[in-house]
mmCIF file of C-alpha atoms in Angstrom:
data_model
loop_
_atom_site.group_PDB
_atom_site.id
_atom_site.type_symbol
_atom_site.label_atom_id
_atom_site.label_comp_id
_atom_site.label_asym_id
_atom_site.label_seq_id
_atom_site.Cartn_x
_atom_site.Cartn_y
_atom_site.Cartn_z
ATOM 1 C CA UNK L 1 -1.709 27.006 24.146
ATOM 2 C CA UNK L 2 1.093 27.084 21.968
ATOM 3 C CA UNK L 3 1.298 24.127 19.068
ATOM 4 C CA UNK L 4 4.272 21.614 19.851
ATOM 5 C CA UNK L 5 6.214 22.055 16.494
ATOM 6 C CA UNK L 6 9.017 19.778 17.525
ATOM 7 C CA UNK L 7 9.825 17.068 15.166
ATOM 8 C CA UNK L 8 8.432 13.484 15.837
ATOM 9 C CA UNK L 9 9.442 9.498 14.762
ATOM 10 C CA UNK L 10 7.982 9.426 11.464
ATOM 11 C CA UNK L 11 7.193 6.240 9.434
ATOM 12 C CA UNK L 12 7.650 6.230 5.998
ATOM 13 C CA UNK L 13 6.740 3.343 2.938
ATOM 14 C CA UNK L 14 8.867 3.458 0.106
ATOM 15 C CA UNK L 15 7.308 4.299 -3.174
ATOM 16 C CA UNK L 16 8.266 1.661 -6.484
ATOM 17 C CA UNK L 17 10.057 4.856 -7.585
ATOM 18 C CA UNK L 18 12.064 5.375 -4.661
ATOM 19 C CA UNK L 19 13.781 1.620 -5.012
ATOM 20 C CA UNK L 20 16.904 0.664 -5.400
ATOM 21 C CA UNK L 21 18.836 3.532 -3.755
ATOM 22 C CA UNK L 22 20.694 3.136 -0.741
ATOM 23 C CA UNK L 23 19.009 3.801 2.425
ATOM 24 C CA UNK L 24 22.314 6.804 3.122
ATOM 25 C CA UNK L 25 21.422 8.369 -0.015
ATOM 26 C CA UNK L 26 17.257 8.297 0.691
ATOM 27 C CA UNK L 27 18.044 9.555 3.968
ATOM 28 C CA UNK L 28 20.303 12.438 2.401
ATOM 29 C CA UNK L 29 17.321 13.433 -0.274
ATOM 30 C CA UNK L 30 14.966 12.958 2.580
ATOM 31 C CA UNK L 31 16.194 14.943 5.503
ATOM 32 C CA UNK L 32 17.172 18.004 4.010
ATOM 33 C CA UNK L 33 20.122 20.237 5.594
ATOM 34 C CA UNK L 34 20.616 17.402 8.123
ATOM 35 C CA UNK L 35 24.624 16.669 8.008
ATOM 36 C CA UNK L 36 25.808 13.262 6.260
ATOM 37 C CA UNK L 37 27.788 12.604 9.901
ATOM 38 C CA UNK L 38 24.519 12.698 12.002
ATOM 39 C CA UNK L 39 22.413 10.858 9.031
ATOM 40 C CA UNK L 40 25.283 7.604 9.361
ATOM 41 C CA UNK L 41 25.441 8.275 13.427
ATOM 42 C CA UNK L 42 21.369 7.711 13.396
ATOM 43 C CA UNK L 43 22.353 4.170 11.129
ATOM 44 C CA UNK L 44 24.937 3.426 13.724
ATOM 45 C CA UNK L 45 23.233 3.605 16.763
ATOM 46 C CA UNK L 46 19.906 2.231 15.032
ATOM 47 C CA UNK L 47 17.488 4.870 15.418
ATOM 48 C CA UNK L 48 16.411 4.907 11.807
ATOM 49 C CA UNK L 49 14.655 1.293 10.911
ATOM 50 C CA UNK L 50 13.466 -0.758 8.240
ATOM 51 C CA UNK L 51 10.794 -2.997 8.482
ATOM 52 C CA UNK L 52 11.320 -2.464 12.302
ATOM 53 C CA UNK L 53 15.359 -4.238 12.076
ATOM 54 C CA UNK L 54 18.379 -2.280 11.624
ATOM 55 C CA UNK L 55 19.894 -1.766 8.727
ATOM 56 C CA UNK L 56 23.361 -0.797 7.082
ATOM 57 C CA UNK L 57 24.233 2.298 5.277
ATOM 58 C CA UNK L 58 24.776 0.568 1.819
ATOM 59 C CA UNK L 59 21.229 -2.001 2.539
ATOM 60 C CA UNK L 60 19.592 -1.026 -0.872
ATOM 61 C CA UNK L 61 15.138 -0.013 0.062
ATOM 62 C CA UNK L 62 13.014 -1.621 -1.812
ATOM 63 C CA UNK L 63 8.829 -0.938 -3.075
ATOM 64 C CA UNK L 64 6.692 -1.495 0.503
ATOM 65 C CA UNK L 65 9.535 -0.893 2.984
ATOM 66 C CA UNK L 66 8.444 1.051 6.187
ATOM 67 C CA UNK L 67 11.561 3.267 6.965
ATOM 68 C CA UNK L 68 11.260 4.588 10.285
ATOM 69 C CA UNK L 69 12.755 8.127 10.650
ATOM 70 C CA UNK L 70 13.761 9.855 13.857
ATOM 71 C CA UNK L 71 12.892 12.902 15.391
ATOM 72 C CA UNK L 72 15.413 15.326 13.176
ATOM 73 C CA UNK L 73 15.213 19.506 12.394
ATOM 74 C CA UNK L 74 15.541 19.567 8.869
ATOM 75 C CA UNK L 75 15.740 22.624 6.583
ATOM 76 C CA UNK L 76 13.041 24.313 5.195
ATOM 77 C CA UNK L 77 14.304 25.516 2.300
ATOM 78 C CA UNK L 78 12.737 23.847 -1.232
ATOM 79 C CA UNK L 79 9.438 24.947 0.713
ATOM 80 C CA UNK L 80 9.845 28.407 0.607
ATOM 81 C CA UNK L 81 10.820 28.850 -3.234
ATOM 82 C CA UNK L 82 8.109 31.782 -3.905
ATOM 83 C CA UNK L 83 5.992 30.071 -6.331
ATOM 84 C CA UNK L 84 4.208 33.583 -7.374
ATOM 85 C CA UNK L 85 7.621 35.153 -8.748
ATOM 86 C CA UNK L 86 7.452 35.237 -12.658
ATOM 87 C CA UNK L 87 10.125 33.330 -13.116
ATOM 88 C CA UNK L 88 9.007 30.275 -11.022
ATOM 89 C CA UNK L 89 5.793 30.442 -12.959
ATOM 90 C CA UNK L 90 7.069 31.069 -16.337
ATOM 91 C CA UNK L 91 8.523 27.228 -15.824
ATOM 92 C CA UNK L 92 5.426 25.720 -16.788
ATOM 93 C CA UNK L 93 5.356 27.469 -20.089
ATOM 94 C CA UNK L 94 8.939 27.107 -20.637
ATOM 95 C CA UNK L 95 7.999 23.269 -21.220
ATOM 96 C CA UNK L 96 8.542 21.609 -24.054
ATOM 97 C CA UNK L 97 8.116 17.976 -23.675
ATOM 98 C CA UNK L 98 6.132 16.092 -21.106
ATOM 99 C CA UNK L 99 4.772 12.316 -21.013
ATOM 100 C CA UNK L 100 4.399 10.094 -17.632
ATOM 101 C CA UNK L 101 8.505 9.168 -17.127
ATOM 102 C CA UNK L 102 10.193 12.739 -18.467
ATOM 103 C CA UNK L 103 9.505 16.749 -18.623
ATOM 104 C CA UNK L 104 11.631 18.457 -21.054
ATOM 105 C CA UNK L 105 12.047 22.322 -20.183
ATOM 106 C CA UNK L 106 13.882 25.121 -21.976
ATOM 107 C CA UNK L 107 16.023 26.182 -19.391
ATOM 108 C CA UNK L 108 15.902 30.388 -19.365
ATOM 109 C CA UNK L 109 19.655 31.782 -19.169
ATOM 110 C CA UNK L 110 20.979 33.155 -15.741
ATOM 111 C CA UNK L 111 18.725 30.810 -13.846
ATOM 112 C CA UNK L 112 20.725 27.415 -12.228
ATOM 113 C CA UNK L 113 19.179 24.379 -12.435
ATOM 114 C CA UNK L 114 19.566 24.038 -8.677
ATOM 115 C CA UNK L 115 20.372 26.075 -5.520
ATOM 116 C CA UNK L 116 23.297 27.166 -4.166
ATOM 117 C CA UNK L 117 26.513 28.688 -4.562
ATOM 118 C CA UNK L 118 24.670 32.125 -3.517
ATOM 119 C CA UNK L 119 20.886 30.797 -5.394
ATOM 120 C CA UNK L 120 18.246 30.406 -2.937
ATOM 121 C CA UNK L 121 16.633 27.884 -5.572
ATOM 122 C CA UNK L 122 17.170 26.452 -9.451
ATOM 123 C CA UNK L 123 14.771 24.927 -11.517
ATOM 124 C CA UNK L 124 14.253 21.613 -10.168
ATOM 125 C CA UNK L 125 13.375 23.570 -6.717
ATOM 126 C CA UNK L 126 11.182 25.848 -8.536
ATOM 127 C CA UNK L 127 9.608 22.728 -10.395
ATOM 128 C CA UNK L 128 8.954 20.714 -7.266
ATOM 129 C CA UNK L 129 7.287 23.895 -5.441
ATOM 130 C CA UNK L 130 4.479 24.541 -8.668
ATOM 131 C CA UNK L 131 3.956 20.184 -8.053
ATOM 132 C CA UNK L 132 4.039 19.715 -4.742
ATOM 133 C CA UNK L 133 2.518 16.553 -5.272
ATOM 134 C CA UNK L 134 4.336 15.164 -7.468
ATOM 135 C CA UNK L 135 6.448 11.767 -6.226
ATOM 136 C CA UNK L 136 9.252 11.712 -8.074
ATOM 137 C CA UNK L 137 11.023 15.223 -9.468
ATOM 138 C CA UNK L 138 15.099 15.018 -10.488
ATOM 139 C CA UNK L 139 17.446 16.823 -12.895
ATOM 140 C CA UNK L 140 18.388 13.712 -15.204
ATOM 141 C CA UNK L 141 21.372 16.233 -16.346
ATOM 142 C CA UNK L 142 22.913 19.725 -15.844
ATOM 143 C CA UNK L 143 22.805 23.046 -17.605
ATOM 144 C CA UNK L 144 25.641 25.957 -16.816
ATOM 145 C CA UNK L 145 23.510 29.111 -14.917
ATOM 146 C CA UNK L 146 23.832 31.040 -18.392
ATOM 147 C CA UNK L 147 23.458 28.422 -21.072
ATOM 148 C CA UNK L 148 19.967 28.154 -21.939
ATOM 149 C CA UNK L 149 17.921 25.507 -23.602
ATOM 150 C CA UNK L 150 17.192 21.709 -23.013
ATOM 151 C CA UNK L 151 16.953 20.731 -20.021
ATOM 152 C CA UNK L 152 15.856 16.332 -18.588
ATOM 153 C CA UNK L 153 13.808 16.105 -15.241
ATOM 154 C CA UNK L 154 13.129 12.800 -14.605
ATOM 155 C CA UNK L 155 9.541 11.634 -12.896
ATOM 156 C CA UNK L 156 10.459 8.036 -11.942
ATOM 157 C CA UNK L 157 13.412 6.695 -10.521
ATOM 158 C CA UNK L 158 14.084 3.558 -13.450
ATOM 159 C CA UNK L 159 13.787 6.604 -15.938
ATOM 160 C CA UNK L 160 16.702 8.819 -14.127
ATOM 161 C CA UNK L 161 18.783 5.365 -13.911
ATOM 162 C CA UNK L 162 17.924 4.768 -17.716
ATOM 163 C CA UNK L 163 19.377 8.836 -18.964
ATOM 164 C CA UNK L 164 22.308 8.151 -16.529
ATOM 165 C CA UNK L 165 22.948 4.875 -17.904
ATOM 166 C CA UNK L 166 22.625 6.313 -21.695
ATOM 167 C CA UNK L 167 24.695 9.254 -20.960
ATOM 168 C CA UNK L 168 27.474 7.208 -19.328
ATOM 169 C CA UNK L 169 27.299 5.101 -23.184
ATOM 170 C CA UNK L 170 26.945 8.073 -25.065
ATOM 171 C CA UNK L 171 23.805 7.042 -26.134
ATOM 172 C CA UNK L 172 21.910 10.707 -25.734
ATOM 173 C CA UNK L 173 22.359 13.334 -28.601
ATOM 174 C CA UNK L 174 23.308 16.829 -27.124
ATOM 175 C CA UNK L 175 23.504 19.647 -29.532
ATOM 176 C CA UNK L 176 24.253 22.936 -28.642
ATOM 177 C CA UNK L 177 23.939 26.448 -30.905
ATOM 178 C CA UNK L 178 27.577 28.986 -30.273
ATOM 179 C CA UNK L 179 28.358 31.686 -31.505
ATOM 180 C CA UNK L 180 32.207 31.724 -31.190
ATOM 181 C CA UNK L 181 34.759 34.687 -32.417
ATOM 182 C CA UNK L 182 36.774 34.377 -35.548
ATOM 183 C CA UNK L 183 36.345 31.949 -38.739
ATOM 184 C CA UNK L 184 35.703 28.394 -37.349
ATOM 185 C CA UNK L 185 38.600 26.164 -39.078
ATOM 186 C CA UNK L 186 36.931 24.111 -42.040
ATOM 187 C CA UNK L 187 39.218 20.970 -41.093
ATOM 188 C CA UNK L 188 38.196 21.180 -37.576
ATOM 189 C CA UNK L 189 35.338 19.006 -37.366
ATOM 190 C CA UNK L 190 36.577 17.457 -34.053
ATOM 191 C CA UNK L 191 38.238 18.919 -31.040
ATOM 192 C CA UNK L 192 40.164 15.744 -29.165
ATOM 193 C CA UNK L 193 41.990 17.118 -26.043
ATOM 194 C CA UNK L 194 41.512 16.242 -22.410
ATOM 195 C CA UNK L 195 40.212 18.603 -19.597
ATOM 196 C CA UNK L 196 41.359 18.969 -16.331
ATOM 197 C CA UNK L 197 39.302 21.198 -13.423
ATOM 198 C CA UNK L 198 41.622 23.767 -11.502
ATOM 199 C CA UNK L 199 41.108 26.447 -8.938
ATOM 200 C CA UNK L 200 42.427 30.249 -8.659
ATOM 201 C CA UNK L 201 43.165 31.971 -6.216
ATOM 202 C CA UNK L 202 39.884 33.351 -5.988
ATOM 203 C CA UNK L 203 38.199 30.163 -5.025
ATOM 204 C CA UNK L 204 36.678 30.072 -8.747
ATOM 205 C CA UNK L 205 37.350 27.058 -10.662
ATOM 206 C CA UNK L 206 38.240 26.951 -13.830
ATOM 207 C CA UNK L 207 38.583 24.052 -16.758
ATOM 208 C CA UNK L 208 41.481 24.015 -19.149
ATOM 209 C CA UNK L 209 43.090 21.688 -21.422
ATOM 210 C CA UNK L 210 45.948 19.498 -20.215
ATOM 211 C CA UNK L 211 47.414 16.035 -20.751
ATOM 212 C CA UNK L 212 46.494 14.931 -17.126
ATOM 213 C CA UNK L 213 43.306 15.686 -17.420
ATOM 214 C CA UNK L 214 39.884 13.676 -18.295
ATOM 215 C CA UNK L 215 39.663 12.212 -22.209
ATOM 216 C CA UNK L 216 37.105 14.954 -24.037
ATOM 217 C CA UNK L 217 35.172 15.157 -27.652
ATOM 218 C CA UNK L 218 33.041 17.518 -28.733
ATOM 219 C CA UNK L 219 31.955 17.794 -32.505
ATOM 220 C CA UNK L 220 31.631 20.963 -34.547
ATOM 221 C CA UNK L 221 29.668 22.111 -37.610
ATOM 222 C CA UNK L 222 29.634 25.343 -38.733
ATOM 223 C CA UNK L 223 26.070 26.578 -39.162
ATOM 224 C CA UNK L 224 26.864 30.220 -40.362
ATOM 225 C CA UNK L 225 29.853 32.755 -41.073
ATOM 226 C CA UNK L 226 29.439 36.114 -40.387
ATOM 227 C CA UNK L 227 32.746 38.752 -40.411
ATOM 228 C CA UNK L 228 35.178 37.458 -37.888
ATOM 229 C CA UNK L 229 32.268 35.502 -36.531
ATOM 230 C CA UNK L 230 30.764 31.750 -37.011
ATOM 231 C CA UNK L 231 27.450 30.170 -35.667
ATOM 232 C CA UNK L 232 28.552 26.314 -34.863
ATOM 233 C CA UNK L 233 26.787 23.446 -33.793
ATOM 234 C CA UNK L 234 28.660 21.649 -30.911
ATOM 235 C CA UNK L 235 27.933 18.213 -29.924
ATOM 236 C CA UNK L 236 29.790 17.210 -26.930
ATOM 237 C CA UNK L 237 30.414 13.228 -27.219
ATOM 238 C CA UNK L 238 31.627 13.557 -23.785
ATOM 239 C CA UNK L 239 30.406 15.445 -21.179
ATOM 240 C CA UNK L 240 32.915 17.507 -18.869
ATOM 241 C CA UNK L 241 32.067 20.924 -17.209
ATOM 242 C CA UNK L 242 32.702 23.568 -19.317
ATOM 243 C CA UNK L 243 33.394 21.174 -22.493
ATOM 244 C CA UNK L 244 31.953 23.037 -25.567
ATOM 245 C CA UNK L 245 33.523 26.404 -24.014
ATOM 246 C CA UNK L 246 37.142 25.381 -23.432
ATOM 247 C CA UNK L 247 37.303 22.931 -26.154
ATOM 248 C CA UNK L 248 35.847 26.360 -28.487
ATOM 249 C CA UNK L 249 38.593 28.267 -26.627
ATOM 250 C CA UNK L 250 41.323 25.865 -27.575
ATOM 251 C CA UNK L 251 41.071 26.274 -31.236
ATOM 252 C CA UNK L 252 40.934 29.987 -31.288
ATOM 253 C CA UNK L 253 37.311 30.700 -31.208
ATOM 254 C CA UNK L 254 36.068 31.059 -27.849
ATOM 255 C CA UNK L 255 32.732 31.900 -27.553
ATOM 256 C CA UNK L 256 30.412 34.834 -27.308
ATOM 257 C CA UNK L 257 29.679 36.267 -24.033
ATOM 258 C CA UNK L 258 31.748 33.760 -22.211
ATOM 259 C CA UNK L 259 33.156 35.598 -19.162
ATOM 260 C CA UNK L 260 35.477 32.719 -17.968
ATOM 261 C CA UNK L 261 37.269 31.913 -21.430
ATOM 262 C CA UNK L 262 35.725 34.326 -24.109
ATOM 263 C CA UNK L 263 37.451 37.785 -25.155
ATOM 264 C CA UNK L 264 36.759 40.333 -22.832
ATOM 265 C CA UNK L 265 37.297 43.145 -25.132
ATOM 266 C CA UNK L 266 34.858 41.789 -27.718
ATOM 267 C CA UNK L 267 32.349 40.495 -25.036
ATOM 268 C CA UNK L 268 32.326 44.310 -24.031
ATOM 269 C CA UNK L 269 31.753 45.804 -27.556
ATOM 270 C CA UNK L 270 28.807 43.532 -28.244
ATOM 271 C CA UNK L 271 26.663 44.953 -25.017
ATOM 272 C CA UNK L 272 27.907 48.044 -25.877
ATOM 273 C CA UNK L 273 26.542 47.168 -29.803
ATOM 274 C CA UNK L 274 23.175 45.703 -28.292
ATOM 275 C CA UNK L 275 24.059 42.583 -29.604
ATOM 276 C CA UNK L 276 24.222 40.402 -26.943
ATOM 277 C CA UNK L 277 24.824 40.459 -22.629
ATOM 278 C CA UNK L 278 25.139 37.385 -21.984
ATOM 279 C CA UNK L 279 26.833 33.882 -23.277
ATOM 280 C CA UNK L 280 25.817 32.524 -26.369
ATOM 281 C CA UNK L 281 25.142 28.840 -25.742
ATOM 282 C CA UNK L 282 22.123 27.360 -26.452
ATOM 283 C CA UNK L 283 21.004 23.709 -25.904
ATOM 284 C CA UNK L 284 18.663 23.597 -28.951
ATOM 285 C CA UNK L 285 18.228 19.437 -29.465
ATOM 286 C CA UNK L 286 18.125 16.670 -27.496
ATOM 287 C CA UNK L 287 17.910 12.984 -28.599
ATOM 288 C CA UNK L 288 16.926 9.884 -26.029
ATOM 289 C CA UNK L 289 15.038 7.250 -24.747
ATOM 290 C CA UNK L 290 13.087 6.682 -21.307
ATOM 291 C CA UNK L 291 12.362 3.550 -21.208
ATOM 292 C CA UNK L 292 15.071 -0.201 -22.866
ATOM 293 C CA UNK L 293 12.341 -1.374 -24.875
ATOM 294 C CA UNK L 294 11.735 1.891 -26.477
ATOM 295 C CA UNK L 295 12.632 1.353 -30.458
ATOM 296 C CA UNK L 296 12.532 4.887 -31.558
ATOM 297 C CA UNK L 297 14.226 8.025 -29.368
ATOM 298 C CA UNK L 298 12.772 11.111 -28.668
ATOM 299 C CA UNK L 299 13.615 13.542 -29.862
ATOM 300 C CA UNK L 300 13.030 17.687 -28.415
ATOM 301 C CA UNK L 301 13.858 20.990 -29.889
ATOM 302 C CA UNK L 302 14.096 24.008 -28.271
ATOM 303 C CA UNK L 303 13.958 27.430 -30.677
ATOM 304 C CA UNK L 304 16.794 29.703 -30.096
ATOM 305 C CA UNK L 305 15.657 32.557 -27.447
ATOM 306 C CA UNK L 306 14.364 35.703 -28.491
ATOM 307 C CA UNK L 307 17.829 37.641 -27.454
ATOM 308 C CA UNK L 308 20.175 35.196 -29.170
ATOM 309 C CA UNK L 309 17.641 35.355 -32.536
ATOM 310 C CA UNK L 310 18.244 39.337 -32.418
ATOM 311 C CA UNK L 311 21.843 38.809 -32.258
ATOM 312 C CA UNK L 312 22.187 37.092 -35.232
ATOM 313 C CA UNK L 313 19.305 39.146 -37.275
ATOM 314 C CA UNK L 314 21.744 42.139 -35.874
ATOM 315 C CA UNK L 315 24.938 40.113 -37.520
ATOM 316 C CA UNK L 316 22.679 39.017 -41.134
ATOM 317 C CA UNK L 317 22.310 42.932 -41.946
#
């Protein structure tokens, strides 16, 4: 006889890390692939329960709830990340930092932090497939697919709200290694010009600098010159997609490798040269605290990668 794989009413207590959110959003993180519309039509018409009463979308869950969840097909997808594939288990070494609220991972290049977009999985599915037990797993932050380097996953709740919180003050330190072409200007120690997101033709979007767009500040220090070439240290006060790269791009040094704003022709010669395939962007420090009370932040470093070392031992003979 055939096992009855239907889904059934399930009831579920809420964790201390789960509250606060709104029961719309723990549904959404909850039932996986299910559409937002059926998720608020189940609120509506009162199938999913709290405490055994019906609830609104925006009622907030709190530690010891009982949230009864209907019958519901939900996807199966952050189970079947293939936790044997080398670069799922390389994860765990790529760690840098770990304590009881935070990990700390140096992101590899060409792997997204999430799935999507054409990615089966990212790193916080590959994380939560090697701890399948873990309660609480969520990217505090984001990392562009081919910038490498630090990378926040939070393991409580209060901890993600405290790095959001910080970030939104500008209270987290975010500095990034570039390689960019030409001689960085010696003036140019800030780059002050708002972004704006756009879309092609294509479907790709783009980010470029225009007056309607969103106020944006990185920082610059120039770490080494090289001919026609300067390592920098970019620290983005803000942070807007694609900030370090079009800000770089703005002041006639776009950087390395950079297929959206970079120099195609130059891009070319240096994989033809050896000297590096992909961007060169590298998260290498991160500065922050996990907890209010916390008097001192932590603070992480991540070495450059092996490739982007050999490009500039390449450029230093």
């Amino acid at each position: 006889m055939s096992k009855d794989t239907r889904p059934k009413v399930r009831f579920v207590e809420v964790s201390a890390e789960e509250e606060g959110q709104r029961i719309d959003n723990y549904l959404m993180k909850t039932l996986k692939g299910v559409p937002k519309s059926r998720i608020y039509k189940m609120l509506r018409k009162g199938e999913v329960r709290v405490n055994k009463g019906r609830i609104k979308a925006e009622y907030k869950i709190e530690a010891g709830d009982t949230v009864r969840i209907p019958p519901v097909q939900t996807a199966q997808r952050e189970q079947e990340v293939p936790v044997k594939l080398n670069v799922v288990q390389s994860l765990e070494d790529a760690i840098i930092h770990e304590d009881d609220r935070i990990i700390v991972i140096n992101k590899p290049s060409g792997m997204a932090v999430h799935g999507g977009s054409g990615m089966s999985f990212g790193v916080i599915e590959a994380l939560r497939a090697l701890r399948p037990k873990a309660p609480f797993l969520e990217l505090a932050h984001r990392l562009d697919r081919d910038t490498s380097g630090c990378l926040m996953i939070a393991k409580r709740r209060s901890t993600l709200r405290f790095i959001h919180k910080q970030l939104q003050e500008k209270k987290i330190q975010k500095r990034y290694w570039a390689l960019v072409k030409g001689a960085w200007p010696a003036k140019q120690k800030f780059v002050d010009a708002p972004l704006r997101k756009f879309q092609v033709k294509s479907g790709e979007r783009l980010v470029r600098v225009s007056d309607d767009g969103k106020p944006c500040l990185t920082s610059f220090r120039v770490v080494e010159r090289f001919q026609d070439l300067s390592l920098v240290s970019a620290e983005p006060i803000t942070g807007r997609t694609h900030q370090i790269r079009v800000h770089a791009q703005s002041v006639g040094c776009s950087l390395i490798g950079d297929d959206k704003y970079g120099d195609d022709t130059l891009n070319q010669q240096f994989k033809r040269d050896g000297l590096c395939e992909r961007l060169f962007l590298h998260a290498y420090s991160l500065e922050f605290k996990v907890r209010p009370e916390d008097k001192k932040p932590i603070k992480v470093e991540a070495p450059l990668p092996d490739d982007l070392q050999h490009t500039i031992d390449q450029l230093r003979k």
